[in-house]
Amino acid sequence: MSDELILRLRDQTLTLKAGRPALMGIVNCTTDSFSDRTRLETLEARVAHGLKLADAGAEIIDVGGESGVTHTPMVKAKEECERVVPVVRRLVDAGLIVSVDTWKPEVAEAVLDAGAHLINDVSGLYHARLANVVAARGAGIVLMHTRADPKTDYFPDYGSRVIDDVRRVLNSLRERALQAGVRSDSIILDPGPDFAKMPGETVEVLRDLPTLAVHGHPILLAVSRKYFVGTIIHREPDQRLAGTLAALGWCAERAKFSIARMHDVREAADYLRVRAVMDGREPMPTIDRDDVRLKWLHDGEADDDEDEDPGDGGGSREPAKR
């Protein structure tokens, strides 16, 4: 089987590599995100954050105008468009692949008209027309498992069959999207961590990731700062980086082709790069022996002989500093 998968998103393509998640950075244009203490209040701040995430390694920027939290009211489509469309237009003009986190067909139409490439639907096609909107513009779509209506709390009694339900629903959503005309190579599947699932159920589903890649579609790993991570380590959302990276690494080993939706893109990119080198999937970078910053904190100039090649004239190697 191939070690690469091509994802087609309108006029853009994204090459996914086996075992190495692509990164999706998050730009929240909301006032009630569950995970952000610092709000991006202006258009300039939101665009700047998206560009910063791209510079840090995000290959997709996911823009959201409505939080999924259930303790705040639903945002009207007009207001959601006012929040996200200007951001989408600016990021697309900057040459980025842009996703929009929405379940409303009216919003999807507006952002796709502004150039967005992907619709990240967290509702499980609550509005069937959403798939038609995506198909008509040749865009990509994220299809997520949930049993709850948007902005509502609902936790079904899955019994011991939560994994079976996730498999069945994702397969059904895929068929509905294909029937609406969405391209097969434009579909991403999301098992929906914490959506209509208790933390233990989320973990159970993620443990079964290899069986969820229905017909070879890539998996969205939306684990960043999630409730199930907080439940395990007992930390608030913006203190869950270590736990998030642990979940990311574990999932990356089990989902052959994936996209990781992350708040902390730079840290995730660093983690994945080190992991890839340690696994032998990427080469060890060449060494710049004059760059002492990679060795230790340094306030002055490096000594002339501190990087002397130990192979010259039988010199001895200086012990590693800790």
CSV table of N, CA, C and O in Angstrom, one decimal, residues 104-163:
chain,number,residue,atom,x,y,z
A,104,LYS,N,-23.7,25.0,9.5
A,104,LYS,CA,-24.8,25.8,8.8
A,104,LYS,C,-24.6,25.9,7.3
A,104,LYS,O,-23.5,26.5,6.9
A,105,PRO,N,-25.5,25.5,6.5
A,105,PRO,CA,-25.3,25.6,5.0
A,105,PRO,C,-25.1,27.1,4.6
A,105,PRO,O,-24.3,27.3,3.7
A,106,GLU,N,-25.8,28.0,5.2
A,106,GLU,CA,-25.6,29.4,4.8
A,106,GLU,C,-24.2,29.9,5.1
A,106,GLU,O,-23.7,30.7,4.3
A,107,VAL,N,-23.7,29.5,6.2
A,107,VAL,CA,-22.3,29.9,6.5
A,107,VAL,C,-21.3,29.2,5.5
A,107,VAL,O,-20.4,29.8,5.1
A,108,ALA,N,-21.6,27.9,5.3
A,108,ALA,CA,-20.7,27.2,4.4
A,108,ALA,C,-20.7,27.9,3.0
A,108,ALA,O,-19.6,28.0,2.4
A,109,GLU,N,-21.8,28.3,2.5
A,109,GLU,CA,-21.9,28.9,1.2
A,109,GLU,C,-21.1,30.2,1.2
A,109,GLU,O,-20.3,30.5,0.3
A,110,ALA,N,-21.2,31.0,2.3
A,110,ALA,CA,-20.5,32.3,2.4
A,110,ALA,C,-19.0,32.1,2.4
A,110,ALA,O,-18.2,32.8,1.7
A,111,VAL,N,-18.5,31.2,3.2
A,111,VAL,CA,-17.1,31.0,3.4
A,111,VAL,C,-16.5,30.3,2.1
A,111,VAL,O,-15.3,30.6,1.8
A,112,LEU,N,-17.2,29.4,1.5
A,112,LEU,CA,-16.7,28.8,0.3
A,112,LEU,C,-16.6,29.9,-0.8
A,112,LEU,O,-15.7,29.9,-1.7
A,113,ASP,N,-17.6,30.8,-0.9
A,113,ASP,CA,-17.6,31.9,-1.8
A,113,ASP,C,-16.4,32.8,-1.6
A,113,ASP,O,-15.9,33.4,-2.5
A,114,ALA,N,-15.9,32.8,-0.3
A,114,ALA,CA,-14.8,33.7,0.1
A,114,ALA,C,-13.5,32.9,-0.2
A,114,ALA,O,-12.4,33.5,0.1
A,115,GLY,N,-13.6,31.7,-0.6
A,115,GLY,CA,-12.3,30.9,-1.0
A,115,GLY,C,-12.0,29.8,-0.1
A,115,GLY,O,-10.9,29.1,-0.3
A,116,ALA,N,-12.7,29.5,1.0
A,116,ALA,CA,-12.4,28.4,1.9
A,116,ALA,C,-12.3,27.1,1.1
A,116,ALA,O,-13.0,26.9,0.1
A,117,HIS,N,-11.5,26.1,1.6
A,117,HIS,CA,-11.3,24.9,0.9
A,117,HIS,C,-12.0,23.7,1.5
A,117,HIS,O,-12.2,22.6,0.9
A,118,LEU,N,-12.3,23.8,2.8
A,118,LEU,CA,-12.8,22.6,3.6
A,118,LEU,C,-13.8,23.1,4.6
A,118,LEU,O,-13.7,24.1,5.2
A,119,ILE,N,-14.9,22.3,4.8
A,119,ILE,CA,-15.9,22.6,5.8
A,119,ILE,C,-15.7,21.5,6.9
A,119,ILE,O,-15.8,20.3,6.6
A,120,ASN,N,-15.5,21.9,8.1
A,120,ASN,CA,-15.3,21.0,9.2
A,120,ASN,C,-16.7,21.0,10.0
A,120,ASN,O,-16.9,21.8,10.8
A,121,ASP,N,-17.5,20.0,9.7
A,121,ASP,CA,-18.8,19.9,10.2
A,121,ASP,C,-18.8,19.0,11.4
A,121,ASP,O,-18.6,17.8,11.4
A,122,VAL,N,-19.1,19.7,12.6
A,122,VAL,CA,-19.2,18.9,13.9
A,122,VAL,C,-20.6,18.4,14.2
A,122,VAL,O,-20.8,18.0,15.3
A,123,SER,N,-21.5,18.5,13.2
A,123,SER,CA,-22.9,18.1,13.5
A,123,SER,C,-23.3,16.8,13.0
A,123,SER,O,-24.4,16.3,13.3
A,124,GLY,N,-22.4,16.1,12.2
A,124,GLY,CA,-22.8,14.9,11.6
A,124,GLY,C,-23.9,15.1,10.6
A,124,GLY,O,-24.9,14.4,10.5
A,125,LEU,N,-23.7,16.1,9.7
A,125,LEU,CA,-24.6,16.5,8.7
A,125,LEU,C,-26.0,16.7,9.2
A,125,LEU,O,-27.0,16.1,8.7
A,126,TYR,N,-26.1,17.5,10.3
A,126,TYR,CA,-27.4,17.8,10.9
A,126,TYR,C,-28.3,18.4,9.8
A,126,TYR,O,-29.5,18.2,9.7
A,127,HIS,N,-27.7,19.3,8.9
A,127,HIS,CA,-28.4,19.8,7.8
A,127,HIS,C,-27.9,19.0,6.5
A,127,HIS,O,-26.7,19.2,6.1
A,128,ALA,N,-28.7,18.2,6.0
A,128,ALA,CA,-28.3,17.4,4.8
A,128,ALA,C,-27.8,18.3,3.7
A,128,ALA,O,-26.9,17.8,2.9
A,129,ARG,N,-28.4,19.5,3.5
A,129,ARG,CA,-28.0,20.3,2.4
A,129,ARG,C,-26.5,20.8,2.5
A,129,ARG,O,-25.9,21.2,1.4
A,130,LEU,N,-25.9,20.6,3.6
A,130,LEU,CA,-24.5,21.0,3.8
A,130,LEU,C,-23.6,20.2,2.8
A,130,LEU,O,-22.7,20.8,2.1
A,131,ALA,N,-23.9,18.9,2.6
A,131,ALA,CA,-23.1,18.1,1.7
A,131,ALA,C,-23.3,18.6,0.3
A,131,ALA,O,-22.3,18.6,-0.5
A,132,ASN,N,-24.5,19.0,-0.1
A,132,ASN,CA,-24.7,19.5,-1.4
A,132,ASN,C,-24.0,20.8,-1.7
A,132,ASN,O,-23.4,21.0,-2.8
A,133,VAL,N,-23.9,21.7,-0.7
A,133,VAL,CA,-23.2,22.9,-0.8
A,133,VAL,C,-21.7,22.7,-1.0
A,133,VAL,O,-21.0,23.3,-1.9
A,134,VAL,N,-21.1,21.7,-0.3
A,134,VAL,CA,-19.7,21.4,-0.4
A,134,VAL,C,-19.5,20.7,-1.8
A,134,VAL,O,-18.5,21.1,-2.5
A,135,ALA,N,-20.3,19.8,-2.2
A,135,ALA,CA,-20.1,19.2,-3.5
A,135,ALA,C,-20.2,20.2,-4.6
A,135,ALA,O,-19.4,20.1,-5.6
A,136,ALA,N,-21.1,21.1,-4.6
A,136,ALA,CA,-21.3,22.1,-5.7
A,136,ALA,C,-20.0,22.9,-5.9
A,136,ALA,O,-19.8,23.4,-7.0
A,137,ARG,N,-19.2,23.0,-4.9
A,137,ARG,CA,-18.0,23.9,-5.0
A,137,ARG,C,-16.7,23.1,-5.0
A,137,ARG,O,-15.7,23.6,-5.0
A,138,GLY,N,-16.9,21.7,-5.0
A,138,GLY,CA,-15.7,20.9,-5.1
A,138,GLY,C,-14.8,20.9,-3.9
A,138,GLY,O,-13.6,20.7,-3.9
A,139,ALA,N,-15.4,21.3,-2.8
A,139,ALA,CA,-14.7,21.5,-1.5
A,139,ALA,C,-14.5,20.1,-0.8
A,139,ALA,O,-15.1,19.1,-1.1
A,140,GLY,N,-13.7,20.2,0.3
A,140,GLY,CA,-13.6,19.0,1.2
A,140,GLY,C,-14.5,19.1,2.3
A,140,GLY,O,-15.1,20.2,2.6
A,141,ILE,N,-14.7,18.0,3.0
A,141,ILE,CA,-15.6,18.0,4.2
A,141,ILE,C,-15.1,17.1,5.3
A,141,ILE,O,-14.6,16.0,5.0
A,142,VAL,N,-15.2,17.5,6.5
A,142,VAL,CA,-15.0,16.6,7.7
A,142,VAL,C,-16.3,16.1,8.1
A,142,VAL,O,-17.2,16.9,8.5
A,143,LEU,N,-16.4,14.8,8.2
A,143,LEU,CA,-17.7,14.2,8.7
A,143,LEU,C,-17.4,13.6,10.1
A,143,LEU,O,-16.6,12.7,10.2
A,144,MET,N,-18.2,14.1,11.1
A,144,MET,CA,-17.9,13.7,12.5
A,144,MET,C,-19.0,12.9,13.1
A,144,MET,O,-20.2,13.2,12.8
A,145,HIS,N,-18.6,11.9,13.9
A,145,HIS,CA,-19.6,11.2,14.6
A,145,HIS,C,-20.1,12.0,15.8
A,145,HIS,O,-19.3,12.5,16.6
A,146,THR,N,-21.4,12.1,15.9
A,146,THR,CA,-22.0,12.6,17.1
A,146,THR,C,-23.5,12.1,17.2
A,146,THR,O,-24.0,11.8,16.1
A,147,ARG,N,-24.0,12.1,18.3
A,147,ARG,CA,-25.5,11.8,18.5
A,147,ARG,C,-26.2,13.0,19.1
A,147,ARG,O,-27.4,12.9,19.3
A,148,ALA,N,-25.5,14.1,19.3
A,148,ALA,CA,-26.1,15.3,19.9
A,148,ALA,C,-26.4,16.3,18.8
A,148,ALA,O,-25.6,16.5,17.9
A,149,ASP,N,-27.5,17.0,18.9
A,149,ASP,CA,-27.8,18.1,18.0
A,149,ASP,C,-26.8,19.2,18.4
A,149,ASP,O,-26.3,19.3,19.5
A,150,PRO,N,-26.5,20.1,17.4
A,150,PRO,CA,-25.5,21.2,17.7
A,150,PRO,C,-25.9,22.0,19.0
A,150,PRO,O,-27.1,22.3,19.2
A,151,LYS,N,-24.9,22.3,19.8
A,151,LYS,CA,-25.0,23.2,21.0
A,151,LYS,C,-25.9,22.5,22.0
A,151,LYS,O,-26.5,23.2,22.8
A,152,THR,N,-26.1,21.2,22.0
A,152,THR,CA,-26.8,20.5,23.1
A,152,THR,C,-26.0,19.4,23.7
A,152,THR,O,-25.2,18.8,23.0
A,153,ASP,N,-26.3,19.1,25.0
A,153,ASP,CA,-25.7,18.0,25.7
A,153,ASP,C,-26.6,16.8,25.5
A,153,ASP,O,-27.8,16.8,25.8
A,154,TYR,N,-26.1,15.7,25.0
A,154,TYR,CA,-26.8,14.5,24.9
A,154,TYR,C,-25.8,13.3,24.9
A,154,TYR,O,-24.9,13.3,24.1
A,155,PHE,N,-26.0,12.4,25.9
A,155,PHE,CA,-25.1,11.3,26.0
A,155,PHE,C,-25.8,10.0,26.0
A,155,PHE,O,-26.4,9.6,27.0
A,156,PRO,N,-25.9,9.4,24.8
A,156,PRO,CA,-26.7,8.1,24.7
A,156,PRO,C,-26.1,7.0,25.5
A,156,PRO,O,-24.9,7.0,25.9
A,157,ASP,N,-26.9,6.0,25.8
A,157,ASP,CA,-26.4,4.8,26.5
A,157,ASP,C,-26.0,3.9,25.4
A,157,ASP,O,-26.8,3.1,24.8
A,158,TYR,N,-24.7,3.9,25.1
A,158,TYR,CA,-24.2,3.0,24.1
A,158,TYR,C,-24.0,1.6,24.6
A,158,TYR,O,-23.8,0.7,23.8
A,159,GLY,N,-24.1,1.4,25.9
A,159,GLY,CA,-23.8,0.1,26.4
A,159,GLY,C,-22.3,-0.2,26.1
A,159,GLY,O,-21.4,0.6,26.4
A,160,SER,N,-22.0,-1.4,25.6
A,160,SER,CA,-20.7,-1.7,25.3
A,160,SER,C,-20.4,-1.6,23.8
A,160,SER,O,-19.4,-2.2,23.3
A,161,ARG,N,-21.2,-0.8,23.1
A,161,ARG,CA,-21.1,-0.8,21.6
A,161,ARG,C,-20.8,0.6,21.1
A,161,ARG,O,-21.3,0.9,19.9
A,162,VAL,N,-20.1,1.5,21.8
A,162,VAL,CA,-19.9,2.8,21.3
A,162,VAL,C,-19.0,2.7,20.0
A,162,VAL,O,-19.3,3.5,19.1
A,163,ILE,N,-18.1,1.8,20.0
A,163,ILE,CA,-17.2,1.7,18.8
A,163,ILE,C,-18.1,1.3,17.6
A,163,ILE,O,-17.9,1.9,16.5
